[in-house]
Amino acid sequence: MKIELKNIHRSEKLSEETSAFSANLYINDIKAGIASNRGQGGATMYISFNEKGRQLIQQAEAWCSAQPQEKFTYKGKEYSNPVTLENFIDNLLAVHLQRKNLEKFKRKLGKDTQKGIAFGIPDQEYQILHFKMPIKGILEAPNGYEVLRNTIVKRVVPQMKEGEKILNTNIPEKILKDVGLGEHDYVRPGEESREITPKKGHGKKL
């Protein structure tokens, strides 16, 4: 069964204990109803548009209840929850918000890496060391190679912690290898992202 949320509208202002949102609920490509949450910790609600929507929602509820229970670990103990249409909708919303956060994170990272060296945990958080001119301009300068190399050696590598990488994809790989970094120490162009909720990067000027 195909269950989707479309035209999702989330209110950051109203989101307190839960995410306040409203969205159109589609079941098997048919607009069946509306799903929403007031953001005050209550349950996610859904209501049909018409009789056809009501029938589709009933079918979706039955389909969800027939799915294997969701298992999770909390404080070392394993638990399980039955699948309901409500928590299925909540999961769809969570994936949507993760994707939006990741897109925002990548846009900011893309801008920051034009004028600085970013290092941190991919798709989660990073620090940025800014230059006064774009990296592209530095690379075109006669001493650009040495400027980047020395900056990485003296200012970046000493601050990198376990699990962190250089996140720039606009620095020639030769420079990164010449300073002694392995392929696990930097992000390569085309590396896939994980679906996680990123945190904001923190910037400081070099």
mmCIF file of C-alpha atoms in Angstrom:
data_model
loop_
_atom_site.group_PDB
_atom_site.id
_atom_site.type_symbol
_atom_site.label_atom_id
_atom_site.label_comp_id
_atom_site.label_asym_id
_atom_site.label_seq_id
_atom_site.Cartn_x
_atom_site.Cartn_y
_atom_site.Cartn_z
ATOM 1 C CA MET A 1 0.000 0.000 0.000
ATOM 2 C CA LYS A 2 1.232 3.486 -0.878
ATOM 3 C CA ILE A 3 0.798 6.103 1.842
ATOM 4 C CA GLU A 4 2.128 9.621 1.316
ATOM 5 C CA LEU A 5 2.004 13.126 2.739
ATOM 6 C CA LYS A 6 1.866 16.038 0.302
ATOM 7 C CA ASN A 7 1.704 19.818 0.651
ATOM 8 C CA ILE A 8 3.241 19.590 4.108
ATOM 9 C CA HIS A 9 3.091 22.783 6.160
ATOM 10 C CA ARG A 10 4.983 22.834 9.470
ATOM 11 C CA SER A 11 4.875 25.623 12.037
ATOM 12 C CA GLU A 12 8.094 26.059 14.006
ATOM 13 C CA LYS A 13 6.365 28.602 16.226
ATOM 14 C CA LEU A 14 3.563 26.231 17.243
ATOM 15 C CA SER A 15 5.791 23.161 17.620
ATOM 16 C CA GLU A 16 6.270 22.563 21.335
ATOM 17 C CA GLU A 17 6.277 18.908 22.398
ATOM 18 C CA THR A 18 5.536 17.590 18.903
ATOM 19 C CA SER A 19 5.818 18.979 15.377
ATOM 20 C CA ALA A 20 2.836 21.153 14.487
ATOM 21 C CA PHE A 21 1.891 20.440 10.897
ATOM 22 C CA SER A 22 -0.868 19.858 8.392
ATOM 23 C CA ALA A 23 -0.667 17.877 5.160
ATOM 24 C CA ASN A 24 -2.768 16.172 2.551
ATOM 25 C CA LEU A 25 -2.930 12.419 3.090
ATOM 26 C CA TYR A 26 -2.670 10.368 -0.089
ATOM 27 C CA ILE A 27 -3.400 6.640 -0.155
ATOM 28 C CA ASN A 28 -2.684 4.679 -3.323
ATOM 29 C CA ASP A 29 -2.255 7.981 -5.186
ATOM 30 C CA ILE A 30 -5.711 9.232 -4.137
ATOM 31 C CA LYS A 31 -6.206 12.298 -1.947
ATOM 32 C CA ALA A 32 -7.943 10.634 0.978
ATOM 33 C CA GLY A 33 -7.903 13.263 3.712
ATOM 34 C CA ILE A 34 -5.892 15.589 5.915
ATOM 35 C CA ALA A 35 -3.329 14.724 8.597
ATOM 36 C CA SER A 36 -2.331 17.203 11.301
ATOM 37 C CA ASN A 37 -0.845 17.735 14.743
ATOM 38 C CA ARG A 38 -1.260 20.800 16.969
ATOM 39 C CA GLY A 39 2.286 20.557 18.321
ATOM 40 C CA GLN A 40 1.300 20.342 21.995
ATOM 41 C CA GLY A 41 2.184 16.707 22.578
ATOM 42 C CA GLY A 42 -1.108 15.245 21.449
ATOM 43 C CA ALA A 43 -1.743 12.559 18.877
ATOM 44 C CA THR A 44 -1.470 13.099 15.152
ATOM 45 C CA MET A 45 -4.985 13.269 13.739
ATOM 46 C CA TYR A 46 -6.323 12.401 10.311
ATOM 47 C CA ILE A 47 -9.743 12.855 8.758
ATOM 48 C CA SER A 48 -11.170 11.823 5.410
ATOM 49 C CA PHE A 49 -12.447 14.176 2.716
ATOM 50 C CA ASN A 50 -15.327 11.928 1.647
ATOM 51 C CA GLU A 51 -16.639 8.364 1.690
ATOM 52 C CA LYS A 52 -13.944 7.167 -0.685
ATOM 53 C CA GLY A 53 -11.314 8.697 1.557
ATOM 54 C CA ARG A 54 -12.865 7.080 4.625
ATOM 55 C CA GLN A 55 -12.666 3.661 2.980
ATOM 56 C CA LEU A 56 -9.058 4.213 1.946
ATOM 57 C CA ILE A 57 -8.126 5.273 5.465
ATOM 58 C CA GLN A 58 -9.750 2.144 6.879
ATOM 59 C CA GLN A 59 -7.762 0.045 4.421
ATOM 60 C CA ALA A 60 -4.571 1.874 5.389
ATOM 61 C CA GLU A 61 -5.268 1.297 9.086
ATOM 62 C CA ALA A 62 -5.774 -2.417 8.441
ATOM 63 C CA TRP A 63 -2.613 -2.580 6.346
ATOM 64 C CA CYS A 64 -0.559 -0.878 9.062
ATOM 65 C CA SER A 65 -1.853 -3.192 11.790
ATOM 66 C CA ALA A 66 -0.790 -6.196 9.698
ATOM 67 C CA GLN A 67 2.833 -5.013 9.514
ATOM 68 C CA PRO A 68 5.560 -6.424 11.804
ATOM 69 C CA GLN A 69 5.955 -4.486 15.019
ATOM 70 C CA GLU A 70 8.630 -1.797 15.091
ATOM 71 C CA LYS A 71 11.551 -2.772 17.311
ATOM 72 C CA PHE A 72 13.808 -0.316 19.103
ATOM 73 C CA THR A 73 16.353 -0.279 21.917
ATOM 74 C CA TYR A 74 16.153 2.047 24.892
ATOM 75 C CA LYS A 75 18.709 2.058 27.704
ATOM 76 C CA GLY A 76 19.964 -1.350 26.637
ATOM 77 C CA LYS A 77 16.539 -2.974 26.536
ATOM 78 C CA GLU A 78 14.605 -3.962 23.445
ATOM 79 C CA TYR A 79 11.023 -2.851 22.951
ATOM 80 C CA SER A 80 8.466 -3.096 20.181
ATOM 81 C CA ASN A 81 5.484 -1.027 19.094
ATOM 82 C CA PRO A 82 2.595 -2.009 16.843
ATOM 83 C CA VAL A 83 2.439 -0.142 13.549
ATOM 84 C CA THR A 84 -0.511 2.230 13.327
ATOM 85 C CA LEU A 85 -1.492 4.712 10.656
ATOM 86 C CA GLU A 86 -0.772 7.468 13.155
ATOM 87 C CA ASN A 87 2.855 6.517 13.760
ATOM 88 C CA PHE A 88 3.281 5.701 10.069
ATOM 89 C CA ILE A 89 2.283 9.294 9.298
ATOM 90 C CA ASP A 90 4.625 10.561 12.022
ATOM 91 C CA ASN A 91 7.477 8.630 10.416
ATOM 92 C CA LEU A 92 6.679 10.121 7.012
ATOM 93 C CA LEU A 93 6.815 13.586 8.549
ATOM 94 C CA ALA A 94 10.130 12.823 10.276
ATOM 95 C CA VAL A 95 11.707 11.727 6.993
ATOM 96 C CA HIS A 96 10.408 14.875 5.290
ATOM 97 C CA LEU A 97 11.871 17.119 7.999
ATOM 98 C CA GLN A 98 15.200 15.280 7.917
ATOM 99 C CA ARG A 99 15.416 15.805 4.190
ATOM 100 C CA LYS A 100 14.610 19.508 4.518
ATOM 101 C CA ASN A 101 17.194 19.952 7.270
ATOM 102 C CA LEU A 102 19.816 18.144 5.225
ATOM 103 C CA GLU A 103 19.111 20.278 2.164
ATOM 104 C CA LYS A 104 19.472 23.431 4.264
ATOM 105 C CA PHE A 105 22.688 22.115 5.814
ATOM 106 C CA LYS A 106 24.182 21.353 2.404
ATOM 107 C CA ARG A 107 23.285 24.754 0.997
ATOM 108 C CA LYS A 108 25.070 26.465 3.886
ATOM 109 C CA LEU A 109 28.056 24.139 3.615
ATOM 110 C CA GLY A 110 28.286 24.758 -0.124
ATOM 111 C CA LYS A 111 28.503 28.514 0.454
ATOM 112 C CA ASP A 112 30.960 28.224 3.338
ATOM 113 C CA THR A 113 33.358 25.955 1.453
ATOM 114 C CA GLN A 114 33.681 28.508 -1.339
ATOM 115 C CA LYS A 115 35.562 30.814 1.031
ATOM 116 C CA GLY A 116 36.954 28.506 3.661
ATOM 117 C CA ILE A 117 37.924 25.048 4.827
ATOM 118 C CA ALA A 118 35.134 23.142 6.560
ATOM 119 C CA PHE A 119 35.783 20.168 8.801
ATOM 120 C CA GLY A 120 33.471 18.114 10.968
ATOM 121 C CA ILE A 121 31.053 15.207 10.800
ATOM 122 C CA PRO A 122 29.478 14.795 7.349
ATOM 123 C CA ASP A 123 25.819 15.894 7.222
ATOM 124 C CA GLN A 124 25.776 16.744 10.925
ATOM 125 C CA GLU A 125 28.033 19.592 12.029
ATOM 126 C CA TYR A 126 31.198 21.415 11.081
ATOM 127 C CA GLN A 127 33.552 24.293 11.787
ATOM 128 C CA ILE A 128 34.728 26.652 9.077
ATOM 129 C CA LEU A 129 38.033 28.515 8.771
ATOM 130 C CA HIS A 130 37.403 31.469 6.469
ATOM 131 C CA PHE A 131 39.803 33.046 4.010
ATOM 132 C CA LYS A 132 39.574 36.636 2.812
ATOM 133 C CA MET A 133 39.251 35.430 -0.773
ATOM 134 C CA PRO A 134 37.527 32.424 -2.381
ATOM 135 C CA ILE A 135 39.398 29.133 -2.499
ATOM 136 C CA LYS A 136 39.141 29.248 -6.279
ATOM 137 C CA GLY A 137 41.149 32.471 -6.245
ATOM 138 C CA ILE A 138 43.704 31.024 -3.842
ATOM 139 C CA LEU A 139 44.268 28.035 -6.111
ATOM 140 C CA GLU A 140 44.874 30.384 -9.030
ATOM 141 C CA ALA A 141 47.550 32.301 -7.107
ATOM 142 C CA PRO A 142 51.236 31.328 -7.530
ATOM 143 C CA ASN A 143 51.538 30.306 -3.869
ATOM 144 C CA GLY A 144 47.972 29.036 -3.529
ATOM 145 C CA TYR A 145 48.970 25.407 -3.136
ATOM 146 C CA GLU A 146 51.270 26.218 -0.221
ATOM 147 C CA VAL A 147 48.708 28.491 1.433
ATOM 148 C CA LEU A 148 46.105 25.736 1.507
ATOM 149 C CA ARG A 149 48.616 23.080 2.446
ATOM 150 C CA ASN A 150 50.010 25.081 5.378
ATOM 151 C CA THR A 151 46.553 26.047 6.585
ATOM 152 C CA ILE A 152 45.419 22.432 6.644
ATOM 153 C CA VAL A 153 48.589 21.287 8.422
ATOM 154 C CA LYS A 154 48.716 24.069 11.020
ATOM 155 C CA ARG A 155 45.118 25.111 11.550
ATOM 156 C CA VAL A 156 42.814 22.290 10.512
ATOM 157 C CA VAL A 157 44.395 18.905 11.229
ATOM 158 C CA PRO A 158 45.326 19.797 14.853
ATOM 159 C CA GLN A 159 41.667 20.625 15.556
ATOM 160 C CA MET A 160 40.118 17.592 13.888
ATOM 161 C CA LYS A 161 38.644 15.042 16.267
ATOM 162 C CA GLU A 162 37.925 11.368 15.767
ATOM 163 C CA GLY A 163 35.248 10.830 13.129
ATOM 164 C CA GLU A 164 35.674 14.278 11.596
ATOM 165 C CA LYS A 165 36.615 14.944 7.990
ATOM 166 C CA ILE A 166 37.489 17.836 5.744
ATOM 167 C CA LEU A 167 34.205 18.525 3.969
ATOM 168 C CA ASN A 168 35.445 20.599 1.031
ATOM 169 C CA THR A 169 35.147 19.016 -2.389
ATOM 170 C CA ASN A 170 36.786 22.013 -4.086
ATOM 171 C CA ILE A 171 40.292 21.359 -2.749
ATOM 172 C CA PRO A 172 42.440 19.187 -5.046
ATOM 173 C CA GLU A 173 42.807 15.701 -3.625
ATOM 174 C CA LYS A 174 46.554 15.916 -4.201
ATOM 175 C CA ILE A 175 46.821 18.646 -1.548
ATOM 176 C CA LEU A 176 44.889 16.558 0.960
ATOM 177 C CA LYS A 177 47.041 13.515 0.337
ATOM 178 C CA ASP A 178 50.259 15.535 0.436
ATOM 179 C CA VAL A 179 49.501 16.644 4.004
ATOM 180 C CA GLY A 180 49.131 13.007 5.028
ATOM 181 C CA LEU A 181 45.360 12.626 5.014
ATOM 182 C CA GLY A 182 43.830 9.296 4.062
ATOM 183 C CA GLU A 183 40.629 8.842 2.072
ATOM 184 C CA HIS A 184 38.711 8.416 5.330
ATOM 185 C CA ASP A 185 39.824 11.906 6.426
ATOM 186 C CA TYR A 186 38.015 13.906 3.751
ATOM 187 C CA VAL A 187 34.815 13.845 1.729
ATOM 188 C CA ARG A 188 35.210 12.980 -1.924
ATOM 189 C CA PRO A 189 32.921 14.386 -4.641
ATOM 190 C CA GLY A 190 29.894 12.153 -5.154
ATOM 191 C CA GLU A 191 29.930 10.534 -1.719
ATOM 192 C CA GLU A 192 26.340 9.788 -0.686
ATOM 193 C CA SER A 193 24.753 11.415 2.332
ATOM 194 C CA ARG A 194 22.982 9.701 5.159
ATOM 195 C CA GLU A 195 19.418 10.580 6.096
ATOM 196 C CA ILE A 196 20.098 12.257 9.418
ATOM 197 C CA THR A 197 19.150 15.488 11.126
ATOM 198 C CA PRO A 198 22.092 17.868 10.729
ATOM 199 C CA LYS A 199 23.165 20.451 13.182
ATOM 200 C CA LYS A 200 24.296 23.937 12.359
ATOM 201 C CA GLY A 201 27.899 24.622 11.516
ATOM 202 C CA HIS A 202 29.918 27.161 13.469
ATOM 203 C CA GLY A 203 32.139 29.613 11.616
ATOM 204 C CA LYS A 204 35.227 31.562 12.537
ATOM 205 C CA LYS A 205 37.531 33.659 10.402
ATOM 206 C CA LEU A 206 41.089 32.716 9.607
#
